[in-house]
Coordinates of N, CA and C in Angstrom, one line a residue:
Chain A
X22 N 0.8 -1.2 0.0 CA 0.0 0.0 -0.1 C 0.8 1.2 -0.2
X23 N 0.4 2.3 -0.6 CA 1.2 3.3 -0.5 C 0.8 4.3 0.6
X24 N 2.1 5.1 0.8 CA 1.6 6.1 2.1 C 2.7 7.3 2.0
X25 N 2.3 8.4 2.5 CA 3.0 9.8 2.5 C 3.2 10.1 3.8
X26 N 4.2 10.6 4.1 CA 4.7 11.2 5.5 C 5.1 12.6 5.2
X27 N 4.5 13.5 6.0 CA 5.1 14.7 6.0 C 5.5 15.3 7.3
X28 N 6.8 15.1 7.8 CA 7.3 15.3 8.9 C 6.9 16.5 9.6
X29 N 6.7 17.8 9.2 CA 6.5 18.7 9.8 C 5.1 19.2 9.8
X30 N 4.5 19.3 10.9 CA 2.9 19.6 11.4 C 2.9 21.2 10.8
X31 N 3.8 21.9 11.4 CA 3.7 23.4 11.3 C 5.0 24.1 10.9
X32 N 5.1 25.0 10.2 CA 6.1 25.6 10.0 C 5.8 27.1 9.7
X33 N 6.9 28.0 10.7 CA 6.6 29.3 10.3 C 7.8 30.1 9.6
X34 N 7.7 30.8 8.7 CA 8.6 31.5 8.0 C 8.4 33.0 7.8
X35 N 9.3 33.7 7.7 CA 9.4 35.3 7.5 C 9.0 35.6 5.9
X36 N 8.0 36.6 5.7 CA 7.8 36.9 4.3 C 9.1 37.3 3.6
X37 N 9.3 36.6 2.3 CA 10.5 36.8 1.6 C 11.8 35.9 1.8
X38 N 11.4 35.1 2.9 CA 12.4 34.0 3.0 C 11.9 32.9 2.2
X39 N 12.9 31.8 2.2 CA 12.8 30.8 1.2 C 11.8 29.6 2.3
X40 N 11.3 28.8 1.5 CA 10.4 27.8 2.0 C 10.7 26.4 1.5
X41 N 10.7 25.3 2.5 CA 10.9 24.0 2.0 C 9.8 23.3 2.9
X42 N 9.1 22.4 2.3 CA 8.2 21.5 3.1 C 8.4 20.1 2.4
X43 N 8.8 19.2 3.6 CA 9.3 17.9 3.1 C 8.0 16.8 2.9
X44 N 8.4 15.9 2.1 CA 7.5 14.9 1.9 C 8.3 13.5 1.6
X45 N 7.9 12.5 2.3 CA 8.4 11.2 1.9 C 7.3 10.2 1.6
X46 N 7.5 9.3 0.6 CA 6.5 8.5 0.4 C 7.1 7.1 0.3
X47 N 6.1 6.0 0.2 CA 6.3 4.8 0.4 C 5.4 4.1 -0.7
X48 N 6.2 3.6 -1.7 CA 5.5 2.9 -2.6 C 6.4 2.0 -3.3
X49 N 6.0 0.9 -3.8 CA 7.0 -0.2 -4.2 C 7.3 0.3 -5.9
X50 N 6.2 0.6 -6.5 CA 6.6 0.9 -7.9 C 6.7 2.3 -8.3
X51 N 6.8 2.8 -9.5 CA 6.8 4.3 -9.9 C 5.6 5.0 -9.1
X52 N 6.0 6.0 -8.4 CA 5.1 6.8 -7.7 C 4.4 7.9 -8.7
X53 N 3.2 8.3 -8.6 CA 2.8 9.5 -9.2 C 2.6 10.4 -8.1
X54 N 3.2 11.6 -7.8 CA 3.5 12.6 -6.8 C 2.7 13.8 -7.0
X55 N 2.2 14.5 -5.9 CA 1.3 15.6 -6.2 C 1.8 16.6 -4.9
X56 N 1.5 17.8 -5.2 CA 1.3 18.8 -4.0 C 0.1 19.6 -4.4
X57 N -0.8 19.6 -3.0 CA -1.9 20.3 -3.1 C -1.7 21.5 -2.0
X58 N -2.5 22.5 -2.3 CA -2.7 23.5 -1.3 C -4.1 23.9 -0.8
X59 N -4.3 24.0 0.3 CA -5.6 24.4 0.8 C -5.7 25.5 1.8
X60 N -6.5 26.6 1.2 CA -6.4 27.9 2.0 C -7.7 27.6 2.9
X61 N -7.7 28.6 3.8 CA -8.8 28.3 4.9 C -10.2 28.5 4.3
X62 N -11.2 27.4 4.5 CA -12.6 27.5 3.8 C -12.5 27.3 2.4
X63 N -11.3 26.9 1.8 CA -11.2 26.7 0.5 C -11.2 25.0 0.1
X64 N -11.1 24.7 -1.2 CA -11.0 23.1 -1.5 C -9.4 23.1 -1.6
X65 N -9.0 22.0 -2.2 CA -7.6 21.6 -2.5 C -7.4 22.3 -4.0
X66 N -6.3 22.8 -4.1 CA -5.8 23.3 -5.5 C -4.5 22.5 -5.7
X67 N -4.4 22.2 -6.9 CA -3.1 21.5 -7.3 C -1.9 22.6 -7.7
X68 N -0.7 22.4 -7.0 CA 0.4 23.1 -7.1 C 1.3 22.7 -8.1
X69 N 1.6 21.2 -8.3 CA 2.3 20.7 -9.2 C 2.2 19.1 -8.9
X70 N 2.6 18.5 -10.0 CA 2.8 17.0 -10.0 C 3.9 16.3 -10.9
X71 N 4.3 15.1 -10.3 CA 5.4 14.6 -11.1 C 4.8 13.1 -11.4
X72 N 5.1 13.0 -12.8 CA 4.6 11.5 -13.4 C 5.9 11.0 -13.8
X73 N 6.6 11.5 -14.5 CA 8.0 10.9 -15.1 C 8.7 12.2 -15.7
X74 N 9.9 11.5 -16.2 CA 10.9 13.0 -16.8 C 11.6 13.5 -15.9
X75 N 11.8 14.7 -16.1 CA 12.6 15.9 -15.4 C 12.1 15.8 -13.7
X76 N 13.2 15.3 -13.0 CA 12.9 15.3 -11.7 C 12.4 16.6 -10.9
X77 N 12.7 17.9 -11.6 CA 12.5 19.1 -11.0 C 11.4 19.6 -11.7
X78 N 10.2 19.7 -10.9 CA 8.9 20.1 -11.5 C 8.6 21.4 -11.1
X79 N 8.2 22.3 -11.9 CA 7.8 23.5 -11.8 C 6.2 23.5 -11.7
X80 N 5.7 24.3 -10.6 CA 4.1 24.6 -10.5 C 3.9 25.8 -10.6
X81 N 2.8 26.1 -10.0 CA 2.1 27.4 -10.0 C 2.4 28.0 -8.7
X82 N 2.2 29.5 -8.8 CA 2.5 30.4 -7.7 C 4.1 30.3 -7.6
X83 N 5.1 30.1 -8.3 CA 6.4 30.0 -8.0 C 6.9 28.8 -7.3
X84 N 6.2 27.9 -7.1 CA 6.5 26.7 -6.2 C 7.3 25.6 -7.1
X85 N 8.2 24.9 -6.6 CA 8.8 23.7 -7.6 C 8.9 22.7 -6.5
X86 N 9.1 21.5 -7.0 CA 9.3 20.3 -6.3 C 10.4 19.3 -6.9
X87 N 11.3 18.6 -6.2 CA 12.1 17.4 -6.6 C 11.9 16.5 -6.3
X88 N 12.0 15.4 -7.3 CA 11.8 14.1 -7.0 C 13.0 13.5 -6.7
X89 N 13.3 12.7 -5.7 CA 14.4 12.0 -5.3 C 14.0 10.2 -5.1
X90 N 14.2 9.6 -6.1 CA 14.1 8.3 -5.9 C 14.6 7.7 -4.7
X91 N 16.0 7.8 -4.8 CA 17.0 7.3 -3.8 C 16.5 7.6 -2.1
X92 N 15.9 8.8 -2.2 CA 15.4 9.2 -0.7 C 14.1 9.1 -0.4
X93 N 13.3 8.5 -1.6 CA 11.8 8.5 -1.6 C 11.3 9.8 -1.2
X94 N 11.8 10.6 -1.7 CA 10.9 12.2 -1.3 C 10.8 13.0 -2.5
X95 N 9.8 14.0 -2.1 CA 9.4 14.9 -3.1 C 9.1 16.2 -2.3
X96 N 10.1 16.8 -2.1 CA 10.2 18.1 -1.3 C 9.7 19.4 -2.1
X97 N 8.8 20.3 -1.6 CA 8.3 21.3 -2.2 C 9.0 22.6 -1.8
X98 N 9.4 23.5 -2.7 CA 10.3 24.8 -2.4 C 9.8 26.0 -2.8
X99 N 9.9 26.9 -2.3 CA 9.6 28.4 -2.8 C 10.8 29.2 -2.6
X100 N 11.2 29.8 -3.3 CA 12.3 30.7 -3.1 C 12.1 31.8 -2.1
X101 N 10.8 32.6 -2.2 CA 10.6 33.8 -1.5 C 9.2 33.9 -1.3
X102 N 8.9 33.6 -0.1 CA 7.5 33.3 0.2 C 6.8 34.8 0.4
X103 N 5.4 34.7 -0.1 CA 4.5 35.8 0.2 C 3.4 35.6 1.2
X104 N 2.9 36.8 1.8 CA 2.0 36.5 2.9 C 0.9 35.6 2.5
X105 N 0.5 35.5 1.2 CA -0.6 34.8 0.6 C -0.3 33.4 0.6
X106 N 1.0 32.9 0.8 CA 1.2 31.5 0.9 C 1.1 30.8 2.2
X107 N 0.5 31.6 3.0 CA 0.1 30.9 4.3 C -1.3 30.0 4.0
X108 N -1.1 28.7 4.5 CA -2.1 27.6 4.0 C -1.7 26.4 4.6
X109 N -2.5 25.6 4.2 CA -2.1 24.0 4.6 C -1.6 23.5 3.3
X110 N -0.6 22.7 3.4 CA 0.1 22.1 1.9 C 0.0 20.7 2.4
X111 N -0.7 19.7 1.3 CA -0.6 18.2 1.3 C 0.2 17.7 0.2
X112 N 0.8 16.8 0.7 CA 1.8 15.7 -0.4 C 0.8 14.6 -0.7
X113 N 0.5 13.9 -1.8 CA -0.3 13.1 -2.3 C 0.5 12.1 -3.3
X114 N 0.2 10.7 -3.3 CA 0.8 9.9 -4.1 C -0.4 9.2 -4.8
X115 N -0.2 8.7 -6.0 CA -1.2 8.0 -6.7 C -0.6 6.7 -7.2
X116 N -1.0 5.7 -7.5 CA -0.4 4.3 -8.0 C -0.4 4.3 -9.4
X117 N -1.4 4.9 -10.0 CA -1.6 5.0 -11.4 C -1.7 6.5 -12.1
X118 N -1.0 6.6 -13.0 CA -1.1 7.9 -13.8 C -2.6 8.2 -14.2
X119 N -3.0 9.6 -13.9 CA -4.2 9.9 -14.5 C -5.4 9.3 -13.5
X120 N -5.0 8.7 -12.4 CA -6.1 8.2 -11.4 C -6.0 8.8 -10.1
X121 N -7.1 9.5 -9.7 CA -6.8 10.2 -8.4 C -7.3 9.7 -7.2
X122 N -7.1 8.3 -6.9 CA -7.5 7.5 -5.8 C -6.0 8.0 -5.0
X123 N -6.2 9.1 -4.3 CA -4.7 9.4 -3.8 C -4.7 9.3 -2.4
X124 N -3.4 9.0 -1.8 CA -3.1 8.9 -0.5 C -2.5 10.3 -0.1
X125 N -3.0 10.9 0.9 CA -2.3 12.2 1.4 C -1.7 12.0 2.5
X126 N -0.7 13.0 2.7 CA -0.1 13.0 3.9 C -0.9 13.9 4.9
X127 N -0.5 14.0 6.2 CA -1.1 14.7 7.3 C -1.3 16.2 7.0
X128 N -0.1 16.8 6.1 CA -0.5 18.2 5.9 C 0.7 18.9 6.6
X129 N 1.1 20.1 6.1 CA 1.9 21.1 6.9 C 1.3 22.4 6.7
X130 N 1.1 23.0 8.0 CA 0.5 24.3 8.1 C 1.5 25.2 7.9
X131 N 1.6 26.3 6.9 CA 2.6 27.3 7.1 C 2.1 28.6 7.1
X132 N 2.9 29.3 8.4 CA 2.4 30.6 8.6 C 3.6 31.3 8.4
X133 N 3.0 32.7 7.7 CA 3.9 33.6 7.3 C 3.8 34.8 7.9
X134 N 5.0 35.2 8.8 CA 5.2 36.5 9.4 C 5.6 37.6 8.9
X135 N 5.4 38.7 9.2 CA 5.8 39.9 8.3 C 7.1 40.4 8.7
Chain B
X82 N -12.0 29.3 -9.1 CA -13.2 28.4 -9.2 C -12.9 27.3 -9.9
X83 N -12.7 25.8 -9.1 CA -12.4 24.8 -10.0 C -13.4 24.2 -10.9
X84 N -14.7 24.9 -10.7 CA -15.7 24.1 -11.7 C -16.6 23.0 -11.1
X85 N -16.0 22.4 -10.0 CA -16.6 21.5 -9.3 C -17.7 22.2 -8.2
X86 N -18.8 21.8 -8.3 CA -19.8 22.3 -7.4 C -20.3 21.3 -6.5
X87 N -20.3 21.7 -5.0 CA -20.8 21.1 -4.0 C -21.9 21.5 -3.1
X88 N -23.1 20.9 -2.9 CA -24.1 21.4 -2.0 C -24.5 20.4 -1.3
X89 N -24.9 20.8 0.1 CA -24.9 22.3 0.6 C -23.3 22.6 1.0
X90 N -22.9 23.8 1.3 CA -21.6 23.8 1.7 C -21.5 23.6 3.5
X91 N -22.6 23.8 4.0 CA -22.7 23.3 5.4 C -23.9 22.6 5.8
X92 N -23.8 21.8 6.5 CA -24.8 20.9 7.1 C -24.7 20.5 8.5
X93 N -25.7 21.0 9.3 CA -25.8 20.5 10.6 C -27.0 19.5 10.9
X94 N -26.5 18.4 11.5 CA -27.8 17.3 11.7 C -27.4 16.5 12.9
X95 N -28.4 15.8 13.5 CA -28.3 15.3 14.7 C -27.8 13.6 14.5
X96 N -27.3 13.1 15.5 CA -26.9 11.8 15.4 C -28.0 10.7 15.2
X97 N -27.5 9.8 14.2 CA -28.7 9.0 13.8 C -29.4 9.2 12.6
X98 N -29.3 10.5 12.0 CA -30.0 10.9 10.8 C -29.1 10.6 9.6
X99 N -29.8 10.7 8.5 CA -29.2 10.4 7.1 C -29.3 11.9 6.4
X100 N -28.2 11.8 5.7 CA -27.9 13.5 4.9 C -27.4 12.8 3.2
X101 N -27.7 13.6 2.4 CA -26.9 13.7 1.1 C -26.2 14.7 0.7
X102 N -25.2 14.4 0.5 CA -24.3 15.3 -0.3 C -24.2 15.5 -1.8
X103 N -24.2 16.5 -2.3 CA -24.2 16.3 -3.9 C -23.0 17.2 -4.4
X104 N -22.7 16.6 -5.6 CA -21.5 17.0 -6.4 C -21.9 17.1 -7.9
X105 N -21.6 18.4 -8.5 CA -21.7 18.5 -10.0 C -20.0 18.5 -10.3
X106 N -19.5 17.5 -11.0 CA -18.3 17.7 -11.7 C -18.1 18.7 -12.8
X107 N -16.9 18.9 -13.0 CA -16.6 19.9 -14.2 C -17.3 19.2 -15.3
X108 N -17.7 20.4 -16.3 CA -18.1 19.5 -17.5 C -17.4 18.9 -18.4
X109 N -18.1 17.5 -18.6 CA -17.2 16.5 -19.3 C -16.3 15.7 -18.5
X110 N -16.3 15.9 -17.3 CA -15.5 15.1 -16.3 C -16.2 13.7 -16.2
X111 N -15.8 12.5 -16.5 CA -16.3 11.4 -16.1 C -16.2 10.7 -14.9
X112 N -15.2 11.0 -14.3 CA -14.7 10.5 -13.1 C -14.9 11.5 -11.9
X113 N -15.6 10.9 -10.8 CA -15.7 11.6 -9.7 C -15.2 10.8 -8.4
X114 N -14.7 11.6 -7.6 CA -13.8 11.0 -6.3 C -14.7 11.8 -5.1
X115 N -14.8 11.1 -3.9 CA -15.2 11.5 -2.8 C -14.0 11.3 -1.7
X116 N -14.0 12.4 -1.0 CA -12.9 12.2 0.0 C -13.4 12.8 1.3
X117 N -12.7 12.4 2.6 CA -13.4 12.9 3.7 C -12.0 13.6 4.4
X118 N -12.1 14.6 5.0 CA -11.4 15.2 5.7 C -11.8 15.5 7.2
X119 N -11.2 15.0 8.1 CA -11.3 15.0 9.4 C -10.1 15.2 10.4
X120 N -9.9 15.8 11.4 CA -9.0 16.2 12.3 C -8.3 14.9 12.6
X121 N -8.9 13.6 13.1 CA -8.2 12.6 13.4 C -7.7 11.7 12.2
X122 N -8.5 11.7 11.2 CA -8.1 10.9 10.1 C -7.5 11.4 8.9
X123 N -7.3 12.7 8.9 CA -6.8 13.4 8.0 C -7.8 13.5 6.6
X124 N -7.1 13.5 5.4 CA -7.6 13.4 4.3 C -7.7 11.9 3.5
X125 N -8.9 11.5 3.4 CA -9.1 10.0 3.1 C -9.9 9.9 1.8
X126 N -9.5 8.9 0.9 CA -10.1 8.5 -0.2 C -11.3 7.7 0.3
X127 N -12.6 7.9 -0.1 CA -13.7 7.2 0.0 C -14.1 6.2 -1.0
X128 N -14.5 6.8 -2.3 CA -14.9 6.0 -3.3 C -14.8 6.9 -4.6
X129 N -14.8 6.1 -5.7 CA -14.7 6.6 -7.2 C -15.6 5.9 -8.0
X130 N -16.3 7.0 -8.7 CA -17.3 6.5 -9.8 C -16.7 7.0 -11.2
X131 N -16.8 6.4 -12.3 CA -16.6 6.6 -13.4 C -17.8 6.4 -14.5
X132 N -18.2 7.4 -14.8 CA -19.3 7.2 -15.9 C -20.7 6.5 -15.6
X133 N -20.9 6.5 -14.2 CA -22.0 5.9 -13.6 C -21.7 4.6 -13.0
X134 N -20.6 4.4 -13.2 CA -20.1 2.8 -12.5 C -19.2 3.2 -11.4
X135 N -19.3 2.3 -10.3 CA -18.5 2.5 -9.2 C -17.0 1.9 -9.8
X136 N -16.0 2.7 -9.5 CA -14.6 2.2 -10.1 C -13.6 1.8 -9.1
X137 N -13.7 2.4 -7.8 CA -13.0 1.7 -6.8 C -13.6 2.5 -5.4
X138 N -13.1 1.5 -4.5 CA -13.4 2.1 -2.8 C -12.2 2.0 -2.0
X139 N -12.4 3.2 -1.0 CA -11.4 3.2 -0.2 C -12.2 3.1 1.3
X140 N -11.5 4.0 2.2 CA -12.1 3.6 3.5 C -13.4 4.3 3.8
X141 N -14.2 3.6 2.8 CA -15.8 4.1 3.1 C -16.4 3.1 4.0
X142 N -17.3 3.7 5.0 CA -18.1 3.1 5.8 C -19.2 2.3 5.3
X143 N -19.7 1.4 5.9 CA -20.9 0.4 5.2 C -22.1 1.3 5.3
X144 N -22.2 2.5 6.2 CA -23.2 3.2 6.4 C -23.2 4.3 5.2
X145 N -22.3 4.6 4.4 CA -22.1 5.4 3.6 C -22.3 4.7 2.2
X146 N -23.0 5.6 1.3 CA -23.1 4.9 -0.2 C -23.0 5.9 -0.9
X147 N -22.6 5.9 -2.5 CA -22.7 6.9 -3.4 C -23.4 6.3 -4.7
X148 N -23.6 7.4 -5.4 CA -23.9 6.9 -6.9 C -23.6 8.2 -7.6
X149 N -23.6 7.8 -8.8 CA -23.4 8.7 -10.1 C -24.5 8.5 -11.1
X150 N -25.1 9.8 -11.4 CA -26.3 9.6 -12.3 C -25.9 9.7 -13.7
X151 N -27.0 9.5 -14.6 CA -26.7 9.7 -16.0 C -26.1 11.2 -16.4
X152 N -26.5 12.3 -15.5 CA -25.8 13.6 -16.0 C -24.5 13.6 -15.4
X153 N -24.1 12.8 -14.7 CA -22.8 12.6 -14.2 C -22.5 13.4 -12.8
X154 N -23.6 13.8 -12.3 CA -23.4 14.4 -10.8 C -23.4 13.3 -10.0
X155 N -23.1 13.5 -8.8 CA -22.9 12.3 -7.9 C -23.4 12.9 -6.5
X156 N -23.8 11.7 -6.0 CA -24.4 11.9 -4.4 C -23.6 11.0 -3.5
X157 N -23.4 11.5 -2.4 CA -22.7 10.8 -1.2 C -23.8 10.8 -0.2
X158 N -24.4 9.5 0.2 CA -25.2 9.4 1.0 C -24.7 8.8 2.5
X159 N -25.0 9.6 3.6 CA -24.4 9.1 4.8 C -25.5 8.9 5.9
X160 N -25.6 7.6 6.4 CA -26.7 7.3 7.3 C -26.2 6.8 8.6
X161 N -27.2 7.0 9.5 CA -27.0 6.5 10.8 C -25.8 7.3 11.4
X162 N -25.9 8.5 11.2 CA -24.7 9.4 11.5 C -24.5 9.4 13.0
X163 N -22.8 9.5 13.1 CA -22.2 9.4 14.5 C -21.7 10.7 14.5
X164 N -21.2 10.9 15.8 CA -20.7 12.4 15.9 C -19.4 12.2 15.2
X165 N -18.5 11.2 15.2 CA -17.3 10.9 14.5 C -17.2 11.1 13.0
X166 N -18.5 11.3 12.5 CA -18.6 11.5 11.0 C -18.5 12.9 10.7
X167 N -18.5 13.8 11.8 CA -18.5 15.0 11.5 C -17.0 15.5 10.7
X168 N -17.1 15.9 9.6 CA -15.9 16.1 8.9 C -16.2 17.1 7.6
X169 N -15.1 17.6 6.9 CA -15.2 18.1 5.7 C -15.2 17.1 4.5
X170 N -16.1 17.0 3.6 CA -16.3 15.9 2.5 C -16.1 16.7 1.1
X171 N -15.1 16.1 0.5 CA -14.7 16.9 -0.7 C -14.9 16.0 -1.9
X172 N -15.6 16.5 -2.9 CA -15.9 15.7 -4.2 C -14.8 16.4 -5.1
X173 N -14.1 15.4 -6.0 CA -13.2 15.9 -7.1 C -13.5 15.2 -8.2
X174 N -13.4 15.9 -9.5 CA -13.5 15.2 -10.7 C -12.3 15.4 -11.6
X175 N -12.3 14.6 -12.7 CA -11.1 14.5 -13.4 C -11.6 13.9 -14.8
X176 N -11.0 14.5 -15.9 CA -11.1 14.2 -17.1 C -10.4 12.7 -17.4
X177 N -10.7 12.2 -18.7 CA -9.9 10.9 -19.1 C -8.9 11.2 -20.0
X178 N -7.8 10.4 -19.9 CA -6.6 10.7 -20.9 C -5.6 11.2 -20.3
X179 N -4.3 11.4 -20.9 CA -3.3 11.7 -20.4 C -2.9 12.9 -19.7
X180 N -2.2 13.3 -18.7 CA -1.9 14.6 -18.3 C -3.1 15.3 -17.8
X181 N -4.1 14.5 -17.0 CA -5.1 15.1 -16.6 C -4.9 15.8 -15.1
X182 N -5.7 16.3 -14.5 CA -5.6 17.0 -13.2 C -6.9 16.7 -12.6
X183 N -7.0 16.5 -11.3 CA -8.1 16.3 -10.4 C -8.5 17.8 -9.8
X184 N -9.9 18.0 -10.1 CA -10.3 19.5 -9.6 C -11.3 19.2 -8.4
X185 N -10.9 19.9 -7.1 CA -11.8 19.6 -6.1 C -12.7 20.7 -5.8
X186 N -14.0 20.4 -5.2 CA -14.9 21.3 -4.9 C -14.4 22.0 -3.5
X187 N -15.2 22.8 -3.2 CA -14.9 23.6 -1.8 C -15.4 22.8 -0.7
X188 N -16.0 21.9 -0.9 CA -16.3 20.9 0.1 C -17.7 21.1 1.0
X189 N -18.3 20.0 1.4 CA -19.4 20.1 2.6 C -18.9 19.9 3.9
X190 N -19.2 20.9 4.5 CA -18.8 21.0 6.1 C -19.9 20.2 6.7
X191 N -20.1 18.8 7.2 CA -20.9 18.2 8.0 C -20.6 18.2 9.2
X192 N -21.7 18.7 10.3 CA -21.4 18.7 11.8 C -22.5 17.8 12.2
X193 N -22.3 16.7 13.0 CA -23.3 16.0 13.7 C -23.1 16.3 15.1
X194 N -24.5 16.5 15.4 CA -24.6 16.9 17.0 C -25.6 15.9 17.9

């Protein structure tokens, strides 16, 4: 069975500073990996996804993530955080491309301080 | 706006009752997924429908059921409700084919009292 671990429950970062959110997955075959963001009272919005190919993936809102098979990781990064990036971030894995039976991590809440 | 519409946005009901949550997928999307987000269980996949047929089941309780209608909207029925069923229920839809994306609705917040 596939699973996702997000080690950090809560991260506080200053506006303009860089951000890195960790995600480790457990899956025997090729994983399909996703990062979603959830703002308060909102649904989930896809930031980026990795299916295959280049292991550095660019997403929306200036986010990127790097797939490292050797470390079973798919960490999310942003070079300079804006106050509007305060939200909860979820890493997810699927076993089949274009199949959205997703296993989600527990989420990381990001607080941005001025 | 994701294009996925869920109604109602909020629902408060008593234990033992039955409720129906509705989801209208994005135009043309054949797949509908239901997820539950609770404080203790996090985000969990419940069930998937594809073009009217059940495609996959996740951690869905026997008290819960779903269906997808010919017009592709879907309903999630929750019965004999317990306090622990209080959660945010999301619907997502996706198209068929390569390089697709699942679009999530804003959810229905269910409170069981």
